[in-house]
XYZ file of C-alpha atoms in Angstrom:
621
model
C 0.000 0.000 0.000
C 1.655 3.659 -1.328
C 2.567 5.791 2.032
C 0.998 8.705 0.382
C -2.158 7.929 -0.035
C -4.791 10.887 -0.032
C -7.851 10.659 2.208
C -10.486 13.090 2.011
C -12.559 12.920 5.053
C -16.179 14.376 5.628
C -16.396 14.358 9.312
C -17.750 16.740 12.038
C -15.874 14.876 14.832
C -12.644 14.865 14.745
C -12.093 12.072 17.563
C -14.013 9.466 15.298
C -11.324 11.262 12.296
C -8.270 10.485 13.852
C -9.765 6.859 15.382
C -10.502 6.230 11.650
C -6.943 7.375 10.705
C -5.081 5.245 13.259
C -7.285 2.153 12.620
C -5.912 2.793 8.915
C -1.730 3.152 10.687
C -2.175 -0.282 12.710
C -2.817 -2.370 9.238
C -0.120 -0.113 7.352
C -2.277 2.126 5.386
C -0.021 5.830 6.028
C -2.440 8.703 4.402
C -2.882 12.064 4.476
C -6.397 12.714 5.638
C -7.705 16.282 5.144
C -10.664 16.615 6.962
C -13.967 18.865 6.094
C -17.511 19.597 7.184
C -19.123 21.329 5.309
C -20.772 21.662 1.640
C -18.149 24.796 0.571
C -15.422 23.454 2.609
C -15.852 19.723 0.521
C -16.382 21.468 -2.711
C -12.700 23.307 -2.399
C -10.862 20.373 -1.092
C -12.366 18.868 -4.171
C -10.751 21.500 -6.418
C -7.250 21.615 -5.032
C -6.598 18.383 -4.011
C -6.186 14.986 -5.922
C -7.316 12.026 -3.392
C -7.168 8.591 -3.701
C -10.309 8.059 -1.518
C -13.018 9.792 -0.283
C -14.694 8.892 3.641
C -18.005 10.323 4.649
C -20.189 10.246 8.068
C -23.838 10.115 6.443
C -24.863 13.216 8.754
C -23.608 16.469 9.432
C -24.951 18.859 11.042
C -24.788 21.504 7.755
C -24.030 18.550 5.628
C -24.807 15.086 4.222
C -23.089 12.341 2.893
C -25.027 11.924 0.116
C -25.039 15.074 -1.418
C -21.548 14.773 -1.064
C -21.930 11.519 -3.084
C -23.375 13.006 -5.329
C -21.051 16.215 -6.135
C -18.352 13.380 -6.689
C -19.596 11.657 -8.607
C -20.876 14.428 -11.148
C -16.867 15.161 -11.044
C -15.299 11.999 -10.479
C -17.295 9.108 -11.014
C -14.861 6.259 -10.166
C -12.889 8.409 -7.055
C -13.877 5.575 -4.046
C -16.551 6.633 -1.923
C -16.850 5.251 1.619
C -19.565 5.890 4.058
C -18.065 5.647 7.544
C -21.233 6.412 9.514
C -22.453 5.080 13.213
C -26.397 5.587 12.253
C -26.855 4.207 8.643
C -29.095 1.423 8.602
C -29.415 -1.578 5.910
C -32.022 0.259 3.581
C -30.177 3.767 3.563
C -26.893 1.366 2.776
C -28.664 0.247 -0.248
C -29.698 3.424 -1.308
C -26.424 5.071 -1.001
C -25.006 1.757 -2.766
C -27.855 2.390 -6.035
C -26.092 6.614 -6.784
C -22.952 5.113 -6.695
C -21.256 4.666 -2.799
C -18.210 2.059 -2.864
C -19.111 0.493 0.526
C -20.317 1.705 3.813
C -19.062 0.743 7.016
C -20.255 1.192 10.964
C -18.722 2.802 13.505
C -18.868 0.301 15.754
C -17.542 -2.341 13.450
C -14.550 -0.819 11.928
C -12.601 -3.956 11.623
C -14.552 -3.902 8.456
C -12.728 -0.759 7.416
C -9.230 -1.346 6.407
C -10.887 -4.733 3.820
C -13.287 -1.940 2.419
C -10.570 0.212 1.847
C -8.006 -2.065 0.338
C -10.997 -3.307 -2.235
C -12.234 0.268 -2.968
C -8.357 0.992 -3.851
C -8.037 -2.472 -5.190
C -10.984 -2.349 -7.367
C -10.770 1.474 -8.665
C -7.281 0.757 -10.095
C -7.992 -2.602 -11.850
C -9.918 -2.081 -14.658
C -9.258 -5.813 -15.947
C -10.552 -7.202 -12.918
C -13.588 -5.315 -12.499
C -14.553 -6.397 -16.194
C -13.867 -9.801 -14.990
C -16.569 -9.171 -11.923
C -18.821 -7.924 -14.243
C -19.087 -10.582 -16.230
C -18.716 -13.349 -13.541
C -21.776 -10.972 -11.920
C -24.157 -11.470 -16.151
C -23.041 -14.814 -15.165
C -24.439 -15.317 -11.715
C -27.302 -13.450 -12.673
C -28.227 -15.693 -15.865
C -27.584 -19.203 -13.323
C -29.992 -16.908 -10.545
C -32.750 -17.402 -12.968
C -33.433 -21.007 -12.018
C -34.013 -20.301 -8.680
C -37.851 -19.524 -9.135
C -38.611 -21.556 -11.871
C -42.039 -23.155 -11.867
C -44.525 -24.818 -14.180
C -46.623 -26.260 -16.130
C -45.460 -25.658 -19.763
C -46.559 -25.097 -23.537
C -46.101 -27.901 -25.680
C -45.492 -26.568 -29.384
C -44.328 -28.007 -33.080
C -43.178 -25.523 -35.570
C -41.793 -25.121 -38.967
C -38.568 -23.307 -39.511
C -40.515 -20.473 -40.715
C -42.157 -19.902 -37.036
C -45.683 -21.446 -38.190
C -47.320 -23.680 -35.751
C -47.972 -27.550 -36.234
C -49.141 -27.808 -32.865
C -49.843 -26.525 -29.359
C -51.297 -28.615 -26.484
C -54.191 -27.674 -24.418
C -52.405 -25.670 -22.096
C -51.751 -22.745 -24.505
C -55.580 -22.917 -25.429
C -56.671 -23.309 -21.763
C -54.316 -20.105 -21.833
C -55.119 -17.829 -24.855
C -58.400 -18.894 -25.865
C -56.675 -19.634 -28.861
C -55.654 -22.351 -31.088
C -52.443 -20.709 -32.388
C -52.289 -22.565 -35.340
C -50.221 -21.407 -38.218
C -49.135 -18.137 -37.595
C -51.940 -17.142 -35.342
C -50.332 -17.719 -32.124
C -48.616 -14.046 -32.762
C -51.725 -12.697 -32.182
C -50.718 -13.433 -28.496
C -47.485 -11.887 -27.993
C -47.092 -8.404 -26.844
C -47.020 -5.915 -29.832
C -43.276 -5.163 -28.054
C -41.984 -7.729 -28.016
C -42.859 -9.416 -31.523
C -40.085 -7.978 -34.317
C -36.974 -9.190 -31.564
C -38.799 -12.379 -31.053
C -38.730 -13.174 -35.036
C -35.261 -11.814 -35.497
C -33.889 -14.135 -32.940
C -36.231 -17.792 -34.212
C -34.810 -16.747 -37.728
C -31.474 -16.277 -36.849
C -31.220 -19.624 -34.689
C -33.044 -21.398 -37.672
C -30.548 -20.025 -40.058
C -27.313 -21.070 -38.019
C -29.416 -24.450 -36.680
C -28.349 -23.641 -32.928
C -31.023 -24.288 -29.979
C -33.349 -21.283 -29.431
C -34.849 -19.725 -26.041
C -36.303 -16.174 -25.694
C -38.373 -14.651 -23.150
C -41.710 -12.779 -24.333
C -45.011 -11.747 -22.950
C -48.481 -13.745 -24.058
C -51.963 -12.129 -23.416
C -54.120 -14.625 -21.433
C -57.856 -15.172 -22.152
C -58.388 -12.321 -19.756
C -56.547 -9.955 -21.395
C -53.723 -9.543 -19.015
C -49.962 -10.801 -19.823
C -47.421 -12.762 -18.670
C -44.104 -13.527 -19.093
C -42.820 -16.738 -20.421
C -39.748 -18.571 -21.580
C -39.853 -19.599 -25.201
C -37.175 -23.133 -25.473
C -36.659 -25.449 -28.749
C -34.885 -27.652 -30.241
C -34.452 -28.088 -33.890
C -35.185 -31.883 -35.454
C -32.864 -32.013 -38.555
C -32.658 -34.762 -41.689
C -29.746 -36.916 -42.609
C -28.172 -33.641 -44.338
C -28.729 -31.573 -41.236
C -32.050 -29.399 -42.570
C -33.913 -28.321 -40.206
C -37.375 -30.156 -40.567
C -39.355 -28.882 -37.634
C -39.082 -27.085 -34.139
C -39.872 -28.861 -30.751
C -40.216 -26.500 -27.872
C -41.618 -25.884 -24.412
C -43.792 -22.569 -23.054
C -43.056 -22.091 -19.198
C -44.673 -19.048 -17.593
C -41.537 -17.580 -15.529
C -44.092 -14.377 -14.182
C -43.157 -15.295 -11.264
C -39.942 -16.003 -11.222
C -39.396 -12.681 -13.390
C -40.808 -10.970 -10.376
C -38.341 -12.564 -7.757
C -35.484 -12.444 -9.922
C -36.074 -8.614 -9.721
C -36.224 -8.378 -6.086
C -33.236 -11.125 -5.685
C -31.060 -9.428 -8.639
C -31.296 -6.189 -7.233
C -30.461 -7.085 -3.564
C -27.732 -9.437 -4.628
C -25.933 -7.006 -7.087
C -25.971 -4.258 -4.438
C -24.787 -6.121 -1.623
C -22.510 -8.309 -3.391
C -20.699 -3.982 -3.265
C -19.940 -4.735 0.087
C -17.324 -6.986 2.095
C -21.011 -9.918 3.614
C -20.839 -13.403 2.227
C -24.230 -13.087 0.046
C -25.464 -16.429 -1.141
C -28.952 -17.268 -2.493
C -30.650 -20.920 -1.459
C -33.523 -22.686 -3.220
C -36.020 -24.091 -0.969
C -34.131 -26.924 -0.678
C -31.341 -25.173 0.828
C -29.349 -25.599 -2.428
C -26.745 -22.893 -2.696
C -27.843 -21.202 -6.409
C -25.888 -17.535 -6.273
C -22.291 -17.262 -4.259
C -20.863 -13.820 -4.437
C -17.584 -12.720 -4.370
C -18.060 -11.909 0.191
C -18.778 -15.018 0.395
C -15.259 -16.525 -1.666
C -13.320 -14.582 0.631
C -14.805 -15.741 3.790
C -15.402 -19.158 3.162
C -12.854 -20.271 0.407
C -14.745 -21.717 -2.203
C -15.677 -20.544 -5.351
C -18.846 -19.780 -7.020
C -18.185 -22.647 -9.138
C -17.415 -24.574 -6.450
C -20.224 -23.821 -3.776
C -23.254 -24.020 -6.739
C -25.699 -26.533 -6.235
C -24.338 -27.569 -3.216
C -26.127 -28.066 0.018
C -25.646 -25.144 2.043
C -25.157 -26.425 5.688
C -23.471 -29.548 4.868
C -21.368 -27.632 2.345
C -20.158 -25.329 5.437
C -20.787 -28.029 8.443
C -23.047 -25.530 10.055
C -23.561 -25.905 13.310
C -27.263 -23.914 14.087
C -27.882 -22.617 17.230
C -31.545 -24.250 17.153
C -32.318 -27.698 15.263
C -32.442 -26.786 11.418
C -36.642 -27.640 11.143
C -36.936 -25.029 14.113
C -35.407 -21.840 11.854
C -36.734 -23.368 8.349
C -40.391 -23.045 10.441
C -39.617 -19.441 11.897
C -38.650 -18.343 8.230
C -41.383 -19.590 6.748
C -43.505 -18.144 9.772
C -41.903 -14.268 10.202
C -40.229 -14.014 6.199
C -37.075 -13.285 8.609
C -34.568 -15.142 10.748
C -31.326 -13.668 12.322
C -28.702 -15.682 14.714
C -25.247 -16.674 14.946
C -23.686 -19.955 13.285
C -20.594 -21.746 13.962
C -19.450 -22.555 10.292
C -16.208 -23.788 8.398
C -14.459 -23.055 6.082
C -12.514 -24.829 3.212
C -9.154 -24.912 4.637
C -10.937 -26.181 8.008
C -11.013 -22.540 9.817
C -13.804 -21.943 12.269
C -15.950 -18.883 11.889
C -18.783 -17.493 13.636
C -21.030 -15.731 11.618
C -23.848 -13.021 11.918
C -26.660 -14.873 9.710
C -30.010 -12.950 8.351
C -32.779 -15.087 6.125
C -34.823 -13.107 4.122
C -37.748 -15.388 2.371
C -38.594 -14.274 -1.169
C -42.370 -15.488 -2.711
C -44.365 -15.300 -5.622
C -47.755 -13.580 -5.978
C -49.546 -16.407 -4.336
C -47.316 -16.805 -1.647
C -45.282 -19.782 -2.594
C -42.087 -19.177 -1.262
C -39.560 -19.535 -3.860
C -35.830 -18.651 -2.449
C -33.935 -17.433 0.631
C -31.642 -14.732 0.691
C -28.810 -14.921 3.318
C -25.946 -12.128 4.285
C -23.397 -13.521 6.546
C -20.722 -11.343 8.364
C -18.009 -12.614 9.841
C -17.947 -11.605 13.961
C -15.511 -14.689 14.873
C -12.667 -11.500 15.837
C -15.662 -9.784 17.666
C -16.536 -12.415 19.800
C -12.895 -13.460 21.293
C -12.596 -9.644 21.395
C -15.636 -9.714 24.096
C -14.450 -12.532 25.838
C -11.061 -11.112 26.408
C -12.930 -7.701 27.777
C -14.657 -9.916 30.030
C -11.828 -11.687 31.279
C -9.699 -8.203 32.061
C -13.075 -6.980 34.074
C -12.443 -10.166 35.784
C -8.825 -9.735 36.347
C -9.601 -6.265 36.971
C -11.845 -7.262 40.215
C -10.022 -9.447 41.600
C -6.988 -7.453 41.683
C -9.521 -4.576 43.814
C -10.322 -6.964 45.550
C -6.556 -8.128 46.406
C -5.614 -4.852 46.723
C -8.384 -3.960 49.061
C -7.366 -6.982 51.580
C -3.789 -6.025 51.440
C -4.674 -2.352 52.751
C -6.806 -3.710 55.299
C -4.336 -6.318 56.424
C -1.086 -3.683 56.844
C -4.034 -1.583 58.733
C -5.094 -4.156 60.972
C -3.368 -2.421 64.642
C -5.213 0.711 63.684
C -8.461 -0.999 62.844
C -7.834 -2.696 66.091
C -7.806 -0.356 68.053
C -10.951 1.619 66.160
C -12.919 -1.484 67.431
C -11.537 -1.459 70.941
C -12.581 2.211 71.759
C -16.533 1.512 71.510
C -16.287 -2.147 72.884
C -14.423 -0.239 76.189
C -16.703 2.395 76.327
C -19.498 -0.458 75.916
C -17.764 -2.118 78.808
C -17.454 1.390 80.937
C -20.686 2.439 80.401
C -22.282 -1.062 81.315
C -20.196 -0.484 84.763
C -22.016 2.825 85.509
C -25.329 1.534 84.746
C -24.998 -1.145 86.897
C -23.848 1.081 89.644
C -26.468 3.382 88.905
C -28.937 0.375 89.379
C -27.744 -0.845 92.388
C -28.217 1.943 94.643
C -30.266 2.431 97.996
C -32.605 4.769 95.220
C -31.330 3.328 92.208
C -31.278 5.938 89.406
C -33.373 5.255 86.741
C -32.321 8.202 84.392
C -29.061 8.110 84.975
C -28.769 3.946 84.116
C -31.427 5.004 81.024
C -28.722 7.439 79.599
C -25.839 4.597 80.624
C -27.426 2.439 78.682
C -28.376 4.547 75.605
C -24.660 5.104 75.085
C -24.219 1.646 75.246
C -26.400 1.194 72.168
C -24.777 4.022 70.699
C -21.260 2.264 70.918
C -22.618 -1.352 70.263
C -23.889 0.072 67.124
C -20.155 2.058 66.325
C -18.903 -0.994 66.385
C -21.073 -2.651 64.449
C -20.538 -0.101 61.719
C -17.149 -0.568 61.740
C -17.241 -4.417 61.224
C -19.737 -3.701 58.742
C -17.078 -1.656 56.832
C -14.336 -3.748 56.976
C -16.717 -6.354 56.045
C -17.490 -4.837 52.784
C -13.828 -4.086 51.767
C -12.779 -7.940 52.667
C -15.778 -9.105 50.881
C -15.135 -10.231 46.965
C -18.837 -9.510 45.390
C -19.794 -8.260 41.869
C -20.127 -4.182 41.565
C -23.300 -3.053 42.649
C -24.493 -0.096 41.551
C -26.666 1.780 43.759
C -27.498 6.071 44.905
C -24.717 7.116 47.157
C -24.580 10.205 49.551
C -20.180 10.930 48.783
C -20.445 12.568 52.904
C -21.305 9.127 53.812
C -18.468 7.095 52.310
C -15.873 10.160 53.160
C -16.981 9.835 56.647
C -16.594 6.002 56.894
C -13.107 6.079 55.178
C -12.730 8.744 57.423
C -13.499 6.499 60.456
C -11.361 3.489 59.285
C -8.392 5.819 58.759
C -8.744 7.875 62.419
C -6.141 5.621 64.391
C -3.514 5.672 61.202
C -3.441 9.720 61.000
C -3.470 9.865 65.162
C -0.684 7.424 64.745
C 1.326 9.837 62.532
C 0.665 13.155 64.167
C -1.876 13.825 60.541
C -5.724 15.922 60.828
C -7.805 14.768 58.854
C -10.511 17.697 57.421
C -13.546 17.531 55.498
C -15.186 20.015 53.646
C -18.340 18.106 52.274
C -21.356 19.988 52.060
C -24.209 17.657 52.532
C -26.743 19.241 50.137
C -24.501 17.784 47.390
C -26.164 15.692 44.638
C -26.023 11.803 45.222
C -24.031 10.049 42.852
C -24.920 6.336 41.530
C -21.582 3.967 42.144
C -20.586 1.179 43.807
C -19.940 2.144 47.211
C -17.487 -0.813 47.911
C -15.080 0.771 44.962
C -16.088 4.374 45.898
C -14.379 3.389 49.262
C -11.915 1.533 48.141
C -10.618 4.889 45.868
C -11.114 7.013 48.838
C -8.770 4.538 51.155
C -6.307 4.571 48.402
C -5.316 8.185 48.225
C -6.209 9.428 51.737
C -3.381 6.317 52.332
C -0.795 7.722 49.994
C -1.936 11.550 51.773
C -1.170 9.960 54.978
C 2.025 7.749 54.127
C 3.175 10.858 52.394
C 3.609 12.965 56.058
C 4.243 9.874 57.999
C 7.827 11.517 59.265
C 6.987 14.826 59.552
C 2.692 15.473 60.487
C 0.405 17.441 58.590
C -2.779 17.573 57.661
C -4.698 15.683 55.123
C -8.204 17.326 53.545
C -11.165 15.795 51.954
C -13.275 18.141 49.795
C -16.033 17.612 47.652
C -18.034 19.976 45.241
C -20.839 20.419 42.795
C -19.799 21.850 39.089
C -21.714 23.749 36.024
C -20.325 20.879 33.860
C -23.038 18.311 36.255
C -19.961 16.381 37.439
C -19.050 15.954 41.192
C -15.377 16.691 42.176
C -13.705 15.342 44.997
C -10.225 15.786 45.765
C -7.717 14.630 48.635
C -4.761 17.004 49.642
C -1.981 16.681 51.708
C 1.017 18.631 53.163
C 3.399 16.110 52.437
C 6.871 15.374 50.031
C 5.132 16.434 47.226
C 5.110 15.008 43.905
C 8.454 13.249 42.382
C 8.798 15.593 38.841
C 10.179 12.709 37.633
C 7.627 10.327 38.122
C 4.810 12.111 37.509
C 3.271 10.794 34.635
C 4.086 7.189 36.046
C 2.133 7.097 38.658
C -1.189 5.539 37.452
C 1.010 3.028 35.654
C 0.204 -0.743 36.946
C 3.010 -1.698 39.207
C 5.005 1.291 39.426
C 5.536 2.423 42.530
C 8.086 5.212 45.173
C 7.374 3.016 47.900
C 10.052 0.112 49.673
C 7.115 -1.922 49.747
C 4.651 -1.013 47.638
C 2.637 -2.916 45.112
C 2.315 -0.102 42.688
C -0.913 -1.021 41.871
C -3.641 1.269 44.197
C -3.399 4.417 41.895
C -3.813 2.406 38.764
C -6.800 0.126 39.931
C -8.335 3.628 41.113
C -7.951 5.218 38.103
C -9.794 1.960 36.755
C -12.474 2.042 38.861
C -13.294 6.292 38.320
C -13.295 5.890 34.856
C -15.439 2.552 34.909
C -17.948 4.955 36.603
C -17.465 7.411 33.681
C -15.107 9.996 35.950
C -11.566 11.012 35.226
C -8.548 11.094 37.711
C -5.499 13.008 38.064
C -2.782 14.454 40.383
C -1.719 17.826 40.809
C 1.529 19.547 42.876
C 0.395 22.264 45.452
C 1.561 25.459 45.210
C 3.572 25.554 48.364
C 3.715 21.772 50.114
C 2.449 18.507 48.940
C -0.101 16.895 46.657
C -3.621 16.906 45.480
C -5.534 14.094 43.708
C -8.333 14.564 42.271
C -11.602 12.893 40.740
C -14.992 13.275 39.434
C -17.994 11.124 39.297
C -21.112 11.721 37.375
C -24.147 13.481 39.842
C -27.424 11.959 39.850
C -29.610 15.417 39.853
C -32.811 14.561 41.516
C -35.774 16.314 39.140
C-alpha cells in the first residue's frame, strides 16, 4: 500500500477522524487525511486536491453524505466513496449503494474498514478485474434465474418459418386460442414481436437451440411472461425439418429475480458473504463476500447443500429456523461454520424469504458477516473486568491487612466504652434509690457504641468481601466519613488531621460504594504515608460543578510530587514506595473511569499533593 495515499474525510468529529486514521496506521495504510464539514469546505478540497479516496459520516450537522456523493460523482465518477457512519441502517446502505457509494461501514464495526478500503483501492485501479466481476456478476445473474422456476409448460411443433404444427391444451386453456399457423402471434405483446422473429430466424438459419423470453396475453386480457425453449429436429443432411419446444410461464420467477437481482448485485458492493438458497437449501448464487470468507468458489459452492457444504452448526435444530422463516419471512442468529481450509468462523446470519404472488415461497436470501474477531474480542474484555476485580479486591485486603493495629484499636474504643458504660449503669442500678435516668442514659450510650462498632465491622466487612459491583445512589459525605473512620487511628498514629469540607446538600451520585471506598482509602493512604515523618494535615473536599460532574479531591502537606515520576504514577506496578505494590493508583484510576469519571494528580503550590476525581451526579428532578 503507497505511504501517500490521499484521504479526504467528511467528518464533524474529529475524535471518530483520527480513530478512523489510526485504525488505517495499525494495518499499514499511512495517508494524508484532510478533513472537512461542510458543503463549501468539501467542494474546495475537491478542487485543489487529488485524493485517492473519499470517507463520509452520512450526517452532518450543515451537511450530508449523500449530497456529497453526489457532487463526486458528477466530477469523479470512479474516485472511491466510503460511508463511515455510526447511524446508517441496511435500507439507507442500499440506497447510497444504487447513486454510486463504494461500501459503507459502521462505527462500531470498523474492523470492516481497512478490507473496504483495500478493495475500494483495489478495485478502482484494476480495470481488468472489475470487467472480470462484471461478467462473472451477467453470469451469476443468468444461473440466478433457475431459482424460481415453476410450471406447467406449452407444448409446441413448428416449422422453420415460425408457423405452428401444434400446441397442447395448455396454450388454449391459456389464450383462448388455437395458435395454429401463424396465429399464435396474435398473443405476444405488440413489443416484443419484431426481436422475437429476429432471434427464431437467426437460430433457424445457423441451426443452434433457441430460447427467448416474451409476454403472451391470457384469455383475460392480461400478460405474462414466459420462456420460449426449442430444439431443432434435422434430416440426414442436417435441414432443419421442424421445431420442438416448451412454453413455461416464468411471471413469477421474473418478479423474484427482480427483487433477488437487485439485492444481490448491491450487496454483493460490500465486504457480507451473500449467497442465495432454493427451498431446498441448495446454494444457487455465491458472491464474491462469500469466496473470501469461506474459500470456495462460485463454481465450487453451486448446487451444493448449504449447511453440509459449510458443516453448520445452528444454534436451534435446522426444522426449528426453516419453520420461523417460513412463519416471520425473517430469521437472524449466529452460526458456527467452516471453512474450506478447516477454519472456524462465527457468523452473523439474516434469512430473508422471497415469494411469488400467491405466496409460494420460492428462495432465501442470506448475508453472513463474519464476527468470529468480535466475539474473542468480548471474551477477552470480560476476562480483564475479571482480572480487573479481583486485583480490587486483592488490593483492598492487602490495605486492610497492613491496617489491621489501627483498625484494632478503632474497634476497641466503643467495645471499652461499651464495657465502661455497662459499669455505671450497673452502679447506677444498684443503689439504695437506684437511678433510673441516669442507668437510662448509661445504657443509651451503650447502644450508641454497640452500634459504632457494628458499623465498623460492617465496613471492613465490605472491603474484605469479593462480590460483583453493585451499583446503587450514594450520599459521597457518607463514604468520606466512613473512610474517614477506618483511617482515624492511622493519621493519630502519625501526628496527621484529617478535614472535610463536604457539604451535605450535594447531589447523590450512583456507584458502587465498595469501589467508591476503596478509591477514597487509596489516596487518603498515599496523603497519609506521604507525612508519615513529619505530620500534617490531610483534607477531603467535595463539590458540585456547572459541567453536572461531582469533584472530589484529597490534599496533603506532604513530600510532594516526584517531577520525575509524575506521569508514572497511574502506571500498573510502578511504585516510590520500599514496599509497595504499585498497583492502588492504577486500579483507582480503573475504577473512576469505569464509573465514567476522570482522575489526576496535581503539585500544590507551596507543600504537597492533590488528587483529584470526578464522578457523574445523579440530579434529583
Amino acid at each position: 500500500m503507497s505511504p501517500s495515499l490521499r484521504v479526504l474525510y467528511l467528518e464533524d468529529e474529529a475524535a471518530d477522524a483520527e480513530l478512523v486514521q489510526d485504525t488505517l496506521a495499525m494495518e499499514g495504510i499511512a495517508c494524508d487525511v484532510s478533513r472537512v464539514e461542510t458543503e463549501s469546505g468539501f467542494l474546495t478540497a475537491l478542487q485543489q486536491g487529488a485524493f485517492d479516496l473519499i470517507l463520509a459520516d452520512y450526517a452532518l450537522p450543515s451537511f450530508d453524505g449523500v449530497s456529497a456523493l453526489k457532487i463526486v460523482r458528477q466530477q469523479e465518477s470512479d474516485l472511491p466513496f466510503i460511508f463511515v457512519s455510526g447511524t446508517m441502517g441496511e435500507e439507507i446502505a442500499i440506497e447510497a449503494l444504487k447513486i454510486g457509494a463504494t461500501d459503507y461501514v459502521l462505527k462500531t464495526r470498523l474492523s470492516r474498514l481497512v478490507p473496504a478500503v483495500h478493495r475500494a483501492l483495489r478495485e478502482a485501479g484494476e480495470r481488468t478485474e472489475r470487467k472480470k466481476a462484471q461478467e462473472a456478476l451477467r453470469r451469476s445473474e443468468r444461473e440466478l434465474r433457475q431459482v424460481v422456476e415453476t410450471i406447467p409448460a406449452m407444448v409446441w411443433c413448428a416449422l422453420p418459418d415460425g408457423s405452428n404444427l401444434l400446441m397442447n391444451n395448455r396454450w388454449t386453456e391459456y389464450t383462448g386460442s388455437s395458435g395454429a399457423g401463424l396465429g399464435w402471434q396474435a398473443a405476444l405483446h405488440p413489443d416484443d414481436l419484431q426481436r422475437h422473429m429476429d432471434a427464431f430466424r437467426a437460430c433457424s438459419a445457423k441451426g443452434l437451440p433457441f430460447e427467448d423470453e416474451v409476454r403472451f396475453r391470457r384469455a383475460d386480457g392480461e400478460y405474462r411472461w414466459f420462456l420460449v425453449q426449442g430444439m431443432p429436429l434435422r434430416d440426414e443432411q442436417g435441414k432443419i425439418l421442424n421445431w420442438y419446444g416448451i412454453v413455461t410461464d416464468i411471471e413469477d420467477r421474473k418478479r423474484a429475480e427482480e427483487t433477488l437481482r437487485e439485492q444481490a448485485n448491491l450487496l454483493s458492493l460490500t465486504h457480507d458473504a451473500i449467497f442465495v438458497h432454493d427451498m431446498n437449501l441448495r446454494i444457487r448464487y455465491w458472491n464474491r463476500g462469500a469466496e473470501e470468507l469461506y474459500g470456495w468458489t462460485a463454481r465450487e459452492a453451486e448446487g451444493k447443500i448449504s449447511h453440509e457444504l459449510l458443516q453448520t452448526v445452528f444454534p436451534v435444530p435446522l426444522e426449528q429456523l426453516i419453520a420461523e422463516l417460513l412463519s416471520n419471512g425473517r430469521w437472524e442468529g449466529e452460526f458456527v461454520r467452516t471453512t474450506k481450509d478447516g477454519t472456524k468462523v462465527v457468523v452473523a446470519s439474516r434469512w430473508s424469504l422471497q415469494r411469488d404472488d400467491k405466496g409460494t415461497p420460492l428462495a432465501i436470501l442470506e448475508t453472513n458477516n463474519d464476527i468470529t474477531e468480535r466475539n474473542r474480542a468480548e471474551e477477552e474484555r470480560e476476562r480483564l473486568h475479571q482480572l480487573e476485580a479481583d486485583l480490587a479486591h486483592i488490593n483492598r485486603v492487602t490495605t486492610m491487612g497492613e491496617l489491621t493495629a489501627g483498625l484494632a484499636h478503632e474497634i476497641r474504643q466503643p467495645i471499652s466504652a461499651t464495657v465502661t458504660n455497662a459499669n455505671a449503669c450497673m452502679l447506677w442500678l444498684k443503689r439504695d434509690h437506684p437511678d433510673l435516668e441516669e442507668a437510662c442514659e448509661a445504657a443509651r450510650r451503650i447502644m450508641e457504641d454497640g452500634k459504632r462498632a457494628t458499623d465498623i465491622i460492617e465496613h471492613l466487612r465490605s472491603l474484605y468481601k469479593k462480590s460483583p459491583p453493585k451499583r446503587e445512589l450514594i450520599e459521597i459525605s457518607d463514604i468520606v466519613h466512613e473512610i474517614v473512620v477506618l483511617l482515624q487511628s492511622e493519621a493519630n498514629k502519625h501526628s496527621i488531621v484529617m478535614r472535610t469540607e463536604v457539604p451535605s446538600d450535594l447531589p447523590k451520585i450512583t456507584a458502587d460504594r465498595v469501589q467508591l471506598q476503596q478509591v477514597l482509602m487509596n489516596l487518603m493512604l498515599n496523603g497519609i504515608e506521604a507525612m508519615n515523618e513529619t505530620g500534617g494535615i490531610l483534607t477531603i473536599k467535595s463539590q458540585f460543578g456547572q459541567d453536572g460532574l461531582l469533584l472530589i479531591s484529597v490534599s496533603d502537606t506532604g513530600m510532594g510530587l516526584p517531577a520525575e515520576y509524575s506521569d508514572q504514577i497511574f502506571n500498573a506496578f510502578f511504585t516510590t514506595k520500599p514496599q509497595g505494590s504499585g498497583m492502588g493508583l492504577a486500579i483507582s484510576r480503573s475504577i473512576v473511569e469505569s464509573h465514567g469519571g476522570r482522575l489526576w494528580a496535581t503539585a500544590n503550590s507551596e507543600r504537597g499533593a492533590t488528587f483529584h476525581f470526578t464522578l457523574p451526579a445523579t440530579v434529583a428532578a
